[in-house]
Amino acid sequence: MSTVAIIGAGVAGIEAAHVLASNGIKVKLFEKGASALKNIQDKAFLFPNFQSAQEIVTELSAKLLSDNIETFYETEIINLGNSQNSWVLTDKSGHEYVAQAVLVSTGYKVFDASRKEELGYGIYKGVITSLDMENMIRYDKIVNAVNSQPRNIVFLQCVGSRDEKVGNHYCSKLCCVTAVKQAIEVKKRLPQCQVSVFYMDLRMWGQGFEEMYRQAQEQYKINFVRGRISESASTFDGRLQIKSEDTLLGLPLKMTADLLVLMVGMEPSTGTTDLGKKCNICGEYGFIESLNPHIADNKTAIEGLYVAGTAKRPMTVQDCINDGRSAAVTIQDSLRTKNQSSNAD
């Protein structure tokens, strides 16, 4: 029986493992963290239906309950080698594992907002990231720098994405809709709070997303400002002075807020970039490059080595689930072809 090694127990990795195991293929699933699905566990609700992220975690985790799936937590794979039609994976402790195919689903990390010093993250308590806001929403405790109820909250799009200064020219795909979702969640809890979203342009590309954007304006009275924030500074009472420009009106804008929420984009995880470089499959910005984005998006330039999920590019949860399934089918077909060829010989 063939064995497939999957590196990374995120959404795509788990979905691929489930599909492969359901079709009688043994799976060794490696995760460097102590648990799976870290990038969903720190979320509150998922768009567009505002489903609890914990419900998704529970459903996906249940897919690992298979005799054909062996999980290895706190096991970081640092090297891959191909020998005699098999792959040898080496972890940080020097242990080796053998598989007939390898799927890299090592995921992403969020942009470190402290790299944008002018915005004040890590300097002023009132400047937080979208992940910080997710935790506030999740535990129903939205507070400002002095631990009181905020009167004015500003969301800023494209922090770490579409930014030449930090070297990330690409769109992170999720920030626009996440800001709208979080702004609505804030207004549900704090109806009297004034909420503004600063954007370059809004990319509401998914089914139901444009409707949610209209709902944010019409039902929740959220203010959308086309403009960039140039800097923020703390005031004597713990609030934030924000300098910006309304690019539609062409006028400078100054306002005071209790919270500035930085919508941080996706970057490849350290494991993604490291393995990509070692295997010579590293593409632009450190993501892993697929063989062909149209017809071989789960394959890499190296036979037997596959990729899925946000190890390739920013994706939604739905994208990752579908891509994990696609990767499993691709691997299964390749293994079948290889076995048929071996039997013919």
Coordinates of C-alpha atoms in Angstrom, one line a residue:
M1 CA 0.0 0.0 0.0
S2 CA 1.3 3.5 -0.9
T3 CA 2.1 6.0 1.7
V4 CA 1.7 9.8 1.3
A5 CA 3.4 12.3 3.6
I6 CA 1.6 15.6 4.2
I7 CA 3.5 18.4 5.7
G8 CA 1.2 20.8 7.5
A9 CA -2.0 20.1 9.3
G10 CA -4.0 23.1 8.1
V11 CA -7.2 23.1 6.1
A12 CA -5.7 21.9 2.8
G13 CA -3.5 19.3 4.5
I14 CA -6.3 17.8 6.5
E15 CA -8.8 17.7 3.6
A16 CA -6.2 16.0 1.4
A17 CA -5.4 13.5 4.1
H18 CA -9.1 12.7 4.5
V19 CA -9.7 12.1 0.8
L20 CA -6.5 10.0 0.4
A21 CA -7.3 7.9 3.5
S22 CA -10.9 7.4 2.4
N23 CA -9.5 5.8 -0.8
G24 CA -7.3 3.4 1.0
I25 CA -4.0 5.3 0.9
K26 CA -1.9 5.5 4.1
V27 CA -1.1 9.1 5.2
K28 CA 1.5 10.4 7.5
L29 CA 0.5 13.9 8.5
F30 CA 3.2 16.1 10.0
E31 CA 2.5 19.3 12.0
K32 CA 5.3 21.4 13.7
G33 CA 2.8 22.8 16.2
A34 CA 1.1 21.1 19.1
S35 CA -2.3 21.0 17.3
A36 CA -3.9 21.3 13.9
L37 CA -5.7 24.2 12.2
K38 CA -3.9 27.0 14.1
N39 CA -4.8 29.6 11.5
I40 CA -8.5 29.0 12.0
Q41 CA -8.4 28.5 15.8
D42 CA -7.6 32.2 16.2
K43 CA -10.7 33.3 14.3
A44 CA -14.2 34.1 15.6
F45 CA -16.5 33.8 12.6
L46 CA -16.0 33.1 8.9
F47 CA -17.6 34.9 6.0
P48 CA -19.9 35.0 4.2
N49 CA -22.3 33.2 6.5
F50 CA -20.7 34.2 9.8
Q51 CA -20.3 30.6 10.9
S52 CA -18.4 29.9 14.0
A53 CA -14.7 29.1 13.2
Q54 CA -14.7 26.6 16.1
E55 CA -17.5 24.6 14.3
I56 CA -15.2 24.4 11.2
V57 CA -12.3 23.3 13.4
T58 CA -14.4 20.5 15.0
E59 CA -15.7 19.3 11.6
L60 CA -12.3 19.2 10.0
S61 CA -10.6 17.7 13.0
A62 CA -13.1 14.8 12.9
K63 CA -11.8 13.9 9.4
L64 CA -8.5 12.8 11.0
L65 CA -10.2 10.0 12.8
S66 CA -9.1 7.3 10.3
D67 CA -7.0 4.2 10.7
N68 CA -5.2 5.2 7.5
I69 CA -4.0 8.6 9.0
E70 CA -1.1 8.7 11.3
T71 CA -0.5 12.2 12.8
F72 CA 2.8 13.6 14.1
Y73 CA 2.5 16.8 16.1
E74 CA 5.4 18.9 17.2
T75 CA 7.3 17.4 14.3
E76 CA 8.9 19.9 12.0
I77 CA 10.1 18.5 8.7
I78 CA 13.3 20.3 7.7
N79 CA 14.6 18.3 4.7
L80 CA 13.3 16.2 1.9
G81 CA 15.2 13.7 -0.3
N82 CA 14.1 11.5 -3.2
S83 CA 15.7 8.1 -3.5
Q84 CA 14.7 5.0 -5.5
N85 CA 11.1 6.2 -6.2
S86 CA 10.6 7.0 -2.5
W87 CA 10.8 10.2 -0.5
V88 CA 12.8 10.4 2.8
L89 CA 11.6 13.2 5.2
T90 CA 13.9 14.3 8.0
D91 CA 12.5 16.1 11.0
K92 CA 14.3 18.5 13.3
S93 CA 15.3 15.7 15.7
G94 CA 16.9 13.7 12.9
H95 CA 14.2 11.1 12.6
E96 CA 13.5 9.9 9.1
Y97 CA 10.2 8.9 7.4
V98 CA 9.6 7.2 4.1
A99 CA 6.7 7.9 1.7
Q100 CA 6.0 7.4 -2.0
A101 CA 4.7 11.0 -2.5
V102 CA 4.9 14.2 -0.5
L103 CA 2.3 17.0 -0.2
V104 CA 3.5 20.4 1.1
S105 CA 0.7 22.3 2.8
T106 CA 2.8 24.4 5.1
G107 CA 0.5 27.4 5.0
Y108 CA 1.0 31.0 5.7
K109 CA 1.8 33.5 8.5
V110 CA 0.4 37.0 8.9
F111 CA 2.4 40.1 8.0
D112 CA 4.3 41.6 11.0
A113 CA 2.6 45.0 11.4
S114 CA 5.5 46.4 13.4
R115 CA 7.4 46.6 10.0
K116 CA 5.1 49.6 9.3
E117 CA 6.5 51.8 12.0
E118 CA 4.5 54.9 10.9
L119 CA 1.3 53.2 11.9
G120 CA 2.4 52.6 15.5
Y121 CA 1.7 48.9 16.0
G122 CA 3.7 47.7 19.0
I123 CA 4.2 51.4 20.0
Y124 CA 0.6 52.6 20.8
K125 CA -1.8 50.3 22.6
G126 CA -4.7 51.5 20.5
V127 CA -3.2 50.1 17.3
I128 CA -4.1 46.5 16.8
T129 CA -4.2 43.9 14.0
S130 CA -7.1 42.1 12.5
L131 CA -6.1 39.0 14.5
D132 CA -6.3 41.0 17.7
M133 CA -9.8 42.2 16.7
E134 CA -10.8 38.6 15.9
N135 CA -10.0 37.8 19.5
M136 CA -11.9 40.8 20.8
I137 CA -15.0 39.7 18.8
R138 CA -14.5 36.0 19.8
Y139 CA -14.5 36.8 23.5
D140 CA -17.0 39.7 23.1
K141 CA -14.7 42.2 24.7
I142 CA -14.0 45.1 22.4
V143 CA -12.0 47.7 24.4
N144 CA -9.7 50.6 23.7
A145 CA -6.2 51.3 25.1
V146 CA -7.6 52.3 28.5
N147 CA -9.9 49.2 28.7
S148 CA -13.1 51.1 28.1
Q149 CA -15.7 50.9 25.3
P150 CA -14.4 52.6 22.1
R151 CA -16.5 55.4 20.5
N152 CA -14.6 55.4 17.2
I153 CA -12.9 52.5 15.4
V154 CA -10.9 52.8 12.1
F155 CA -10.0 49.8 9.9
L156 CA -7.1 50.1 7.5
Q157 CA -6.8 47.8 4.5
C158 CA -3.7 46.5 2.7
V159 CA -1.2 46.4 5.6
G160 CA 1.7 44.3 4.2
S161 CA 0.0 43.7 0.9
R162 CA 0.1 45.7 -2.3
D163 CA 2.9 47.6 -0.7
E164 CA 6.2 48.3 -2.6
K165 CA 8.0 49.4 0.5
V166 CA 7.7 46.0 2.2
G167 CA 8.2 44.1 -1.1
N168 CA 4.8 42.5 -1.2
H169 CA 3.1 43.6 -4.5
Y170 CA 0.4 41.0 -4.4
C171 CA -3.2 41.2 -3.0
S172 CA -3.8 39.0 0.0
K173 CA -7.4 38.4 -1.2
L174 CA -9.1 38.2 2.2
C175 CA -8.5 41.5 3.9
C176 CA -11.3 43.5 2.2
V177 CA -14.0 41.1 3.1
T178 CA -12.5 40.5 6.6
A179 CA -12.6 44.2 7.3
V180 CA -16.3 44.4 6.3
K181 CA -17.1 41.3 8.4
Q182 CA -15.3 42.6 11.4
A183 CA -16.9 46.1 11.0
I184 CA -20.3 44.5 11.0
E185 CA -19.5 42.4 14.1
V186 CA -18.3 45.6 15.9
K187 CA -21.6 47.4 15.0
K188 CA -23.7 44.4 16.2
R189 CA -22.0 44.7 19.6
L190 CA -21.5 48.5 19.8
P191 CA -24.3 50.1 17.8
Q192 CA -23.3 53.6 18.9
C193 CA -19.7 53.2 17.9
Q194 CA -18.6 55.1 14.7
V195 CA -16.8 52.7 12.4
S196 CA -14.8 53.7 9.3
V197 CA -12.9 51.5 6.8
F198 CA -10.0 53.1 4.8
Y199 CA -9.3 51.3 1.6
M200 CA -7.3 51.5 -1.7
D201 CA -10.1 49.8 -3.6
L202 CA -12.5 47.1 -2.4
R203 CA -12.2 43.7 -3.9
M204 CA -15.5 42.0 -2.9
W205 CA -15.0 39.1 -5.3
G206 CA -17.0 36.2 -3.8
Q207 CA -20.6 35.2 -3.9
G208 CA -22.5 37.2 -1.3
F209 CA -19.6 39.5 -0.6
E210 CA -20.9 42.5 -2.5
E211 CA -24.2 42.1 -0.7
M212 CA -22.4 42.1 2.6
Y213 CA -20.6 45.3 1.7
R214 CA -23.9 47.0 0.8
Q215 CA -25.4 45.7 4.1
A216 CA -22.5 47.2 6.0
Q217 CA -23.3 50.6 4.5
E218 CA -27.1 50.6 4.5
Q219 CA -28.0 48.6 7.6
Y220 CA -25.0 49.2 9.9
K221 CA -24.0 52.7 8.6
I222 CA -20.3 51.9 8.3
N223 CA -18.3 54.7 6.7
F224 CA -16.0 53.7 3.8
V225 CA -13.2 56.1 3.0
R226 CA -11.1 55.7 -0.1
G227 CA -7.7 56.8 1.2
R228 CA -4.4 55.8 2.9
I229 CA -3.4 56.5 6.4
S230 CA 0.1 58.0 6.5
E231 CA 0.7 57.9 10.3
S232 CA -0.9 57.6 13.7
A233 CA 0.1 59.0 17.1
S234 CA -1.1 58.7 20.6
T235 CA -3.0 61.6 22.3
F236 CA -2.8 62.6 26.0
D237 CA -6.0 60.6 26.8
G238 CA -4.8 57.4 25.2
R239 CA -6.7 57.8 21.9
L240 CA -5.1 58.0 18.4
Q241 CA -4.6 60.9 16.1
I242 CA -4.7 59.6 12.5
K243 CA -3.5 61.5 9.5
S244 CA -4.8 60.4 6.1
E245 CA -6.0 61.6 2.7
D246 CA -9.4 61.2 1.1
T247 CA -8.2 60.2 -2.4
L248 CA -11.7 60.7 -3.9
L249 CA -11.9 64.3 -2.7
G250 CA -8.2 64.9 -2.9
L251 CA -8.2 66.4 0.6
P252 CA -6.0 65.8 3.7
L253 CA -7.9 64.2 6.5
K254 CA -7.2 64.2 10.2
M255 CA -9.3 62.3 12.8
T256 CA -9.3 60.9 16.3
A257 CA -10.0 57.2 17.0
D258 CA -10.0 54.8 19.9
L259 CA -8.7 51.9 17.9
L260 CA -6.9 51.5 14.6
V261 CA -7.3 48.0 13.2
L262 CA -4.6 47.0 10.7
M263 CA -5.8 44.4 8.2
V264 CA -2.6 42.4 7.9
G265 CA -2.1 40.3 4.8
M266 CA -0.7 36.8 4.2
E267 CA 2.9 35.9 3.8
P268 CA 4.4 32.4 3.2
S269 CA 5.2 30.6 6.5
T270 CA 8.8 30.1 7.4
G271 CA 8.4 26.4 6.7
T272 CA 6.9 27.1 3.3
T273 CA 9.8 29.3 2.2
D274 CA 12.5 27.0 3.8
L275 CA 11.3 23.8 2.1
G276 CA 10.6 25.7 -1.1
K277 CA 14.2 26.9 -1.3
K278 CA 15.7 23.5 -0.3
C279 CA 13.7 21.7 -2.9
N280 CA 14.2 24.5 -5.5
I281 CA 10.4 25.0 -6.0
C282 CA 10.3 28.4 -4.4
G283 CA 8.4 31.0 -6.4
E284 CA 7.8 34.7 -6.1
Y285 CA 7.6 36.2 -2.6
G286 CA 8.6 32.9 -1.0
F287 CA 5.5 30.9 -1.8
I288 CA 5.9 27.5 -3.5
E289 CA 5.5 27.6 -7.3
S290 CA 3.1 25.1 -8.9
L291 CA 4.0 23.5 -12.2
N292 CA 1.1 25.2 -14.0
P293 CA -1.6 27.3 -12.4
H294 CA -4.2 26.2 -14.9
I295 CA -3.8 22.5 -15.5
A296 CA -1.3 21.3 -12.9
D297 CA -1.7 23.6 -9.9
N298 CA -1.1 20.9 -7.3
K299 CA 2.1 19.6 -9.0
T300 CA 5.5 21.1 -8.7
A301 CA 8.5 20.8 -11.1
I302 CA 9.7 17.8 -9.1
E303 CA 7.9 14.5 -9.7
G304 CA 6.2 13.1 -6.6
L305 CA 6.3 16.4 -4.8
Y306 CA 3.0 18.3 -4.6
V307 CA 1.6 21.5 -3.1
A308 CA -1.7 22.7 -1.7
G309 CA -3.4 25.6 0.0
T310 CA -1.8 28.8 1.1
A311 CA 1.7 27.5 0.6
K312 CA 1.0 28.6 -3.0
R313 CA -0.8 31.9 -2.5
P314 CA -3.4 33.6 -0.3
M315 CA -6.7 31.6 -0.2
T316 CA -9.9 31.4 1.7
V317 CA -11.0 28.4 3.8
Q318 CA -13.2 27.3 0.9
D319 CA -10.4 27.6 -1.5
C320 CA -8.1 25.5 0.7
I321 CA -10.7 22.8 1.2
N322 CA -11.2 22.5 -2.6
D323 CA -7.5 22.7 -3.2
G324 CA -6.8 19.9 -0.7
R325 CA -9.3 17.7 -2.4
S326 CA -7.8 18.5 -5.8
A327 CA -4.3 17.6 -4.5
A328 CA -5.5 14.3 -3.2
V329 CA -7.1 13.3 -6.5
T330 CA -3.9 14.4 -8.3
I331 CA -1.7 12.4 -6.0
Q332 CA -4.0 9.3 -6.2
D333 CA -4.0 9.4 -10.0
S334 CA -0.2 9.7 -10.1
L335 CA 0.3 6.8 -7.7
R336 CA -2.1 4.6 -9.7
T337 CA -0.3 5.4 -12.9
K338 CA 3.1 4.6 -11.3
N339 CA 1.8 1.3 -9.8
Q340 CA 0.3 0.2 -13.1
S341 CA 3.6 1.0 -14.8
S342 CA 5.6 -1.0 -12.2
N343 CA 3.2 -4.0 -12.5
A344 CA 3.6 -3.9 -16.3
D345 CA 7.3 -4.1 -16.0

